[in-house]
Amino acid sequence: MARPLAELVLSDDERQTLTTWASRPESTLRRATRARIVPACAEGLENEAVAARPRVCSATVGTRRRRFVERRLEGLADEPRPGAPRTIADADVERVVTGTLETKPESATHWSTRGMAEAAGMSQTAVGRIWRSFGLKPHLRETSKLSTDPFFVAKVRDVVGLYMSPPERAIALCVDEKSQVQALGRTQPLLPMTPGQAGRPTHDYVRNGTTSLFAAPNVATGEVIGRCHRRHRAKGFLRFLDEVHARVPREPGVEVHLVLDHYATHETPAVERWFLRPPEYHPHFTPTRSSWLNPVGRFFAEITETRIRRGVFRSVAALEAAIRGYLEHHNADPKPFVWAADADLIPNRIKRVCKRTSDSGH
């Protein structure tokens, strides 16, 4: 005769918890499988019938049934595995994490695994594991600077609202310039890439002049209006505005909205008079020190990485020809710009950063 099955009855709270564990994306496969086994056992099915659903063996179903009856939900957790006991206590982990975040070594600006291991009295490998577990990377450093614009929130709402909910029959362009683009030539020919060996240009270079790239991506279509000028002046920006005016399709009732930053060439009296001449143009200025709100910077990063940085240009004319070729290739199949962060998310994030760093002692 078969061994009698342990009676398994679920309460409403336990059934709800098991349903959540089985369907939540954050649950591991092991936990989700166990959460599906127990409700099937509560239906009064045999172990073999339950095992056919999640495709496990009947012994696994029997083990999970027995442990749930004995310890309820806690019985679905993993049992302690055999092996050597931990040599690093939670207090040691806390001491390493706290020391990494709140202290500095005497003769350096940041901790290394070797230095922290010596100060904490543990191995370098252990410190590395602790740092990886908590996502600590003292060797990396990023830059940040908050805007001091008194109208920051209003300008963010204005610009982000233009991206996410533009007016009807409107064209939104993000205007900016990448100044001092250098035409760099190498002193010797490039050694090409081979299997197992990256390409090797010379470490030194020759400066052959500079140019400035003015660009205006269309937020809706991704098409970019671009032009190069040898000198970076307000006159060059006015000529670029004239080109934008000539290339933007003009239809009755269509307004053109330009997103600009507070660069000096954008706020000269001549530029202000230009915006007063065509009434369908409306400038929108980003807050000070907030050029990240202008997606034209993403376009400048792409053209720099894919066309300019590794290029060899023996003259400014060759550099400008390469830029024009990139613009033609980009506009042949443009990708529209999609802004995801709404106007409430950005100020709330900055508020949390300010709250976290206020009176922190840093």
XYZ file of C-alpha atoms in Angstrom:
362
model
C 0.000 0.000 0.000
C 1.124 3.562 -0.765
C 2.297 5.780 2.055
C -0.544 8.078 3.190
C -0.132 11.707 2.136
C 0.127 14.450 4.728
C -3.017 16.568 4.784
C -2.327 20.038 3.422
C -4.818 22.870 3.914
C -4.084 26.453 2.865
C -5.384 29.587 4.523
C -6.480 32.555 2.423
C -3.348 34.543 3.302
C -1.066 31.632 2.424
C -2.815 31.078 -0.892
C -2.470 34.770 -1.764
C 1.231 34.753 -0.848
C 1.901 31.654 -2.944
C 0.070 33.184 -5.919
C 2.238 36.309 -5.618
C 5.459 34.276 -5.442
C 4.477 32.223 -8.475
C 3.664 35.220 -10.704
C 6.077 37.925 -9.531
C 8.928 38.543 -12.045
C 11.422 39.058 -9.217
C 10.882 35.524 -7.864
C 13.531 32.948 -8.646
C 12.590 29.894 -10.707
C 13.099 27.688 -7.650
C 10.718 29.709 -5.477
C 8.093 30.071 -8.233
C 8.084 26.306 -8.826
C 7.631 25.541 -5.142
C 4.827 28.124 -4.940
C 2.982 26.243 -7.702
C 3.502 22.807 -6.138
C 1.873 23.575 -2.780
C -1.554 24.794 -4.106
C -1.716 21.714 -6.345
C -1.076 19.505 -3.323
C -3.868 21.332 -1.459
C -6.289 20.164 -4.173
C -5.849 16.597 -2.939
C -3.850 15.350 -5.934
C -1.271 12.570 -5.718
C 2.421 13.474 -5.893
C 2.737 12.008 -9.385
C -0.150 14.119 -10.693
C 1.267 17.272 -9.095
C 4.758 16.552 -10.470
C 3.421 16.462 -14.032
C 2.411 20.144 -13.905
C 5.750 21.881 -13.240
C 7.640 18.901 -14.683
C 9.490 17.857 -11.540
C 9.934 14.451 -9.959
C 7.447 13.082 -7.431
C 10.146 13.012 -4.716
C 10.469 16.805 -5.000
C 6.716 17.193 -4.586
C 6.778 14.930 -1.530
C 9.596 16.927 0.044
C 7.840 20.254 -0.513
C 4.529 18.864 0.785
C 6.143 17.586 3.985
C 8.165 20.723 4.689
C 5.157 22.979 4.112
C 3.036 20.964 6.512
C 5.775 21.151 9.136
C 6.868 24.794 8.778
C 4.300 26.376 6.452
C 5.716 29.153 4.219
C 9.130 29.031 5.857
C 9.456 25.453 4.678
C 9.715 26.617 1.048
C 13.037 28.347 1.726
C 16.336 26.633 0.979
C 17.860 24.521 3.708
C 21.323 25.490 4.969
C 23.837 23.908 2.628
C 26.798 21.886 3.882
C 30.233 23.447 3.882
C 32.579 25.498 5.975
C 30.912 28.099 8.219
C 31.221 31.793 7.469
C 34.439 33.399 8.616
C 33.225 36.970 8.015
C 30.455 38.103 10.332
C 27.816 40.688 9.518
C 29.620 43.156 11.773
C 32.752 42.795 9.632
C 30.756 43.424 6.470
C 29.184 46.509 8.031
C 32.591 47.770 9.099
C 33.977 47.466 5.551
C 30.970 49.128 3.939
C 30.902 51.959 6.486
C 34.637 52.538 6.191
C 34.440 52.631 2.398
C 31.624 55.180 2.387
C 32.560 57.414 5.292
C 36.363 57.371 5.586
C 39.429 57.882 3.406
C 42.949 56.475 3.706
C 45.617 58.766 5.092
C 47.696 59.084 1.931
C 45.112 58.645 -0.828
C 41.819 60.048 -2.048
C 39.953 56.727 -2.153
C 40.219 53.153 -0.945
C 41.621 50.242 -2.907
C 40.864 46.606 -2.151
C 44.405 46.135 -0.927
C 44.285 49.186 1.348
C 40.858 48.364 2.771
C 41.904 44.749 3.350
C 44.897 45.917 5.351
C 42.818 48.390 7.374
C 39.976 45.924 8.023
C 42.219 42.961 8.758
C 40.799 40.627 6.120
C 41.776 39.315 2.707
C 41.697 41.382 -0.474
C 39.351 38.835 -2.046
C 36.853 39.235 0.785
C 36.841 43.011 0.419
C 36.268 42.650 -3.320
C 33.290 40.336 -2.713
C 31.773 42.768 -0.219
C 32.182 45.707 -2.601
C 30.589 43.775 -5.455
C 27.664 42.741 -3.249
C 26.911 46.346 -2.303
C 27.805 47.906 -5.653
C 30.728 49.934 -4.266
C 33.305 51.166 -6.796
C 35.659 53.657 -5.120
C 37.936 53.735 -8.195
C 35.159 55.230 -10.348
C 34.094 58.854 -10.203
C 31.444 60.840 -12.018
C 30.761 64.561 -12.178
C 27.617 66.443 -11.260
C 26.457 70.013 -10.804
C 23.004 71.201 -9.859
C 21.412 74.111 -11.626
C 21.024 77.341 -9.643
C 18.439 78.753 -12.041
C 15.593 80.269 -9.963
C 13.143 79.242 -12.712
C 14.447 75.685 -12.985
C 11.122 73.890 -12.455
C 9.214 76.178 -14.804
C 11.786 75.752 -17.577
C 11.903 71.981 -17.115
C 8.135 71.799 -17.455
C 8.253 74.003 -20.516
C 10.954 72.005 -22.340
C 9.851 68.517 -21.283
C 6.245 69.372 -22.069
C 7.369 70.298 -25.570
C 8.966 66.848 -25.953
C 6.154 64.759 -24.481
C 3.076 66.777 -25.439
C 3.922 69.178 -28.277
C 1.288 71.613 -29.556
C -0.769 70.644 -32.556
C 0.720 71.553 -35.940
C 4.098 72.359 -34.354
C 7.709 71.489 -35.210
C 10.170 71.099 -32.318
C 13.887 71.509 -33.047
C 16.757 71.120 -30.555
C 19.440 73.641 -31.504
C 23.032 73.772 -30.311
C 26.591 73.810 -31.618
C 29.644 71.628 -31.115
C 32.488 74.117 -31.173
C 36.200 73.555 -31.768
C 35.895 70.239 -33.610
C 39.526 69.460 -34.417
C 40.762 68.072 -37.716
C 43.405 65.706 -36.351
C 45.858 63.840 -38.533
C 48.203 61.069 -37.389
C 51.944 61.229 -37.829
C 52.109 57.683 -39.262
C 49.678 55.351 -41.048
C 47.222 53.371 -38.972
C 48.054 49.728 -38.253
C 44.807 47.914 -39.111
C 42.899 45.559 -36.880
C 43.784 41.875 -37.105
C 42.365 38.801 -35.311
C 43.316 39.193 -31.679
C 44.809 42.671 -32.190
C 42.978 46.002 -32.126
C 43.701 48.781 -34.587
C 46.717 50.876 -33.564
C 46.938 54.548 -34.507
C 49.885 56.614 -33.331
C 49.603 58.222 -29.938
C 50.592 61.626 -31.304
C 48.706 63.728 -33.835
C 48.860 66.886 -35.907
C 46.280 69.657 -35.533
C 45.056 70.827 -38.933
C 42.471 73.384 -37.819
C 39.023 73.450 -36.272
C 35.416 73.916 -37.281
C 32.114 74.318 -35.423
C 29.118 72.108 -36.110
C 25.678 73.689 -35.734
C 22.864 71.123 -35.577
C 19.090 71.077 -35.077
C 17.497 67.612 -34.754
C 13.752 67.346 -35.265
C 12.230 65.800 -32.133
C 9.408 64.089 -33.998
C 11.256 62.690 -37.030
C 14.910 62.539 -35.963
C 16.079 64.381 -39.094
C 18.996 66.729 -38.405
C 19.653 70.105 -39.997
C 23.405 70.703 -39.762
C 25.989 73.159 -40.974
C 29.682 73.813 -40.293
C 31.286 77.216 -39.740
C 34.996 77.882 -39.411
C 34.498 80.560 -36.763
C 32.248 80.262 -33.748
C 30.455 83.604 -33.554
C 26.943 84.984 -33.292
C 27.045 85.712 -37.041
C 27.535 82.026 -37.735
C 24.585 81.166 -35.491
C 22.429 83.686 -37.361
C 23.387 82.098 -40.669
C 22.435 78.721 -39.260
C 19.056 80.086 -38.160
C 18.536 81.358 -41.698
C 19.284 77.867 -43.008
C 16.832 76.352 -40.540
C 14.234 78.851 -41.705
C 14.895 77.881 -45.323
C 14.772 74.105 -44.764
C 11.837 73.829 -42.373
C 8.625 73.179 -44.329
C 6.408 76.225 -43.903
C 2.676 75.623 -43.895
C -0.129 77.914 -42.751
C -0.638 77.683 -39.004
C 2.528 75.662 -38.287
C 4.706 76.955 -35.444
C 8.391 76.182 -34.949
C 9.683 75.716 -31.392
C 13.452 75.869 -30.817
C 15.077 74.456 -27.662
C 18.254 76.416 -26.803
C 20.663 76.744 -23.924
C 22.094 79.930 -22.436
C 25.232 80.039 -24.573
C 26.521 83.521 -25.306
C 25.866 83.298 -29.047
C 22.202 82.453 -28.391
C 21.390 85.604 -26.424
C 22.949 88.416 -28.431
C 20.732 91.357 -29.464
C 20.974 90.297 -33.116
C 19.635 86.833 -32.291
C 16.825 88.303 -30.200
C 15.845 90.538 -33.118
C 15.878 87.511 -35.454
C 13.289 85.727 -33.313
C 11.059 88.781 -33.428
C 11.049 88.839 -37.237
C 9.349 85.502 -38.055
C 6.334 85.314 -35.683
C 5.962 81.521 -36.023
C 9.260 80.855 -34.175
C 9.242 80.361 -30.398
C 12.496 79.874 -28.437
C 12.546 77.720 -25.292
C 15.617 78.027 -23.066
C 16.815 75.187 -20.846
C 17.804 76.033 -17.247
C 21.392 77.073 -16.623
C 23.833 74.163 -16.328
C 21.164 71.815 -17.692
C 22.232 71.162 -21.267
C 21.327 67.480 -20.682
C 17.736 68.587 -21.314
C 18.674 69.226 -24.945
C 18.830 65.920 -26.884
C 21.103 67.420 -29.531
C 23.923 66.480 -27.156
C 23.121 62.825 -27.804
C 23.546 63.441 -31.529
C 26.894 65.153 -30.948
C 28.042 62.169 -28.875
C 27.081 59.747 -31.651
C 28.807 61.632 -34.456
C 31.906 62.063 -32.288
C 32.106 58.378 -31.404
C 31.248 56.894 -34.799
C 32.788 59.393 -37.261
C 35.110 61.996 -35.765
C 37.146 60.521 -32.913
C 38.861 57.766 -34.908
C 38.977 59.662 -38.180
C 42.147 60.971 -39.797
C 41.648 64.426 -41.323
C 44.483 66.257 -43.032
C 42.465 69.460 -43.472
C 39.387 71.206 -42.164
C 37.720 70.695 -45.538
C 38.120 66.914 -45.164
C 36.610 67.068 -41.676
C 33.631 69.095 -42.873
C 33.114 66.723 -45.801
C 33.034 63.790 -43.374
C 30.473 65.594 -41.212
C 28.267 66.357 -44.205
C 28.477 62.714 -45.287
C 27.424 61.576 -41.833
C 24.463 63.974 -41.857
C 23.306 62.660 -45.248
C 23.593 59.057 -44.065
C 21.754 59.853 -40.832
C 18.918 61.693 -42.569
C 18.430 58.860 -45.056
C 16.945 56.753 -42.226
C 16.366 59.026 -39.217
C 15.121 57.733 -35.892
C 12.684 59.917 -33.937
C 13.670 61.120 -30.498
C 11.653 59.722 -27.568
C 11.787 61.461 -24.186
C 10.750 59.222 -21.272
C 11.219 61.297 -18.080
C 8.187 63.480 -17.378
C 8.310 66.963 -15.881
C 7.520 65.720 -12.355
C 10.107 62.939 -12.276
C 13.116 65.211 -12.854
C 12.477 67.732 -10.006
C 11.589 64.893 -7.627
C 14.887 63.140 -8.346
C 16.831 66.341 -7.776
C 14.891 66.906 -4.564
C 15.897 63.469 -3.289
C 19.559 64.138 -4.169
C 19.508 67.468 -2.329
C 17.846 65.884 0.675
C 20.405 63.066 0.765
C 23.429 65.358 0.455
C 22.259 68.172 2.798
C 24.342 68.314 5.979
C 26.154 65.133 4.937
C 29.566 66.518 5.829
C 31.008 65.997 2.333
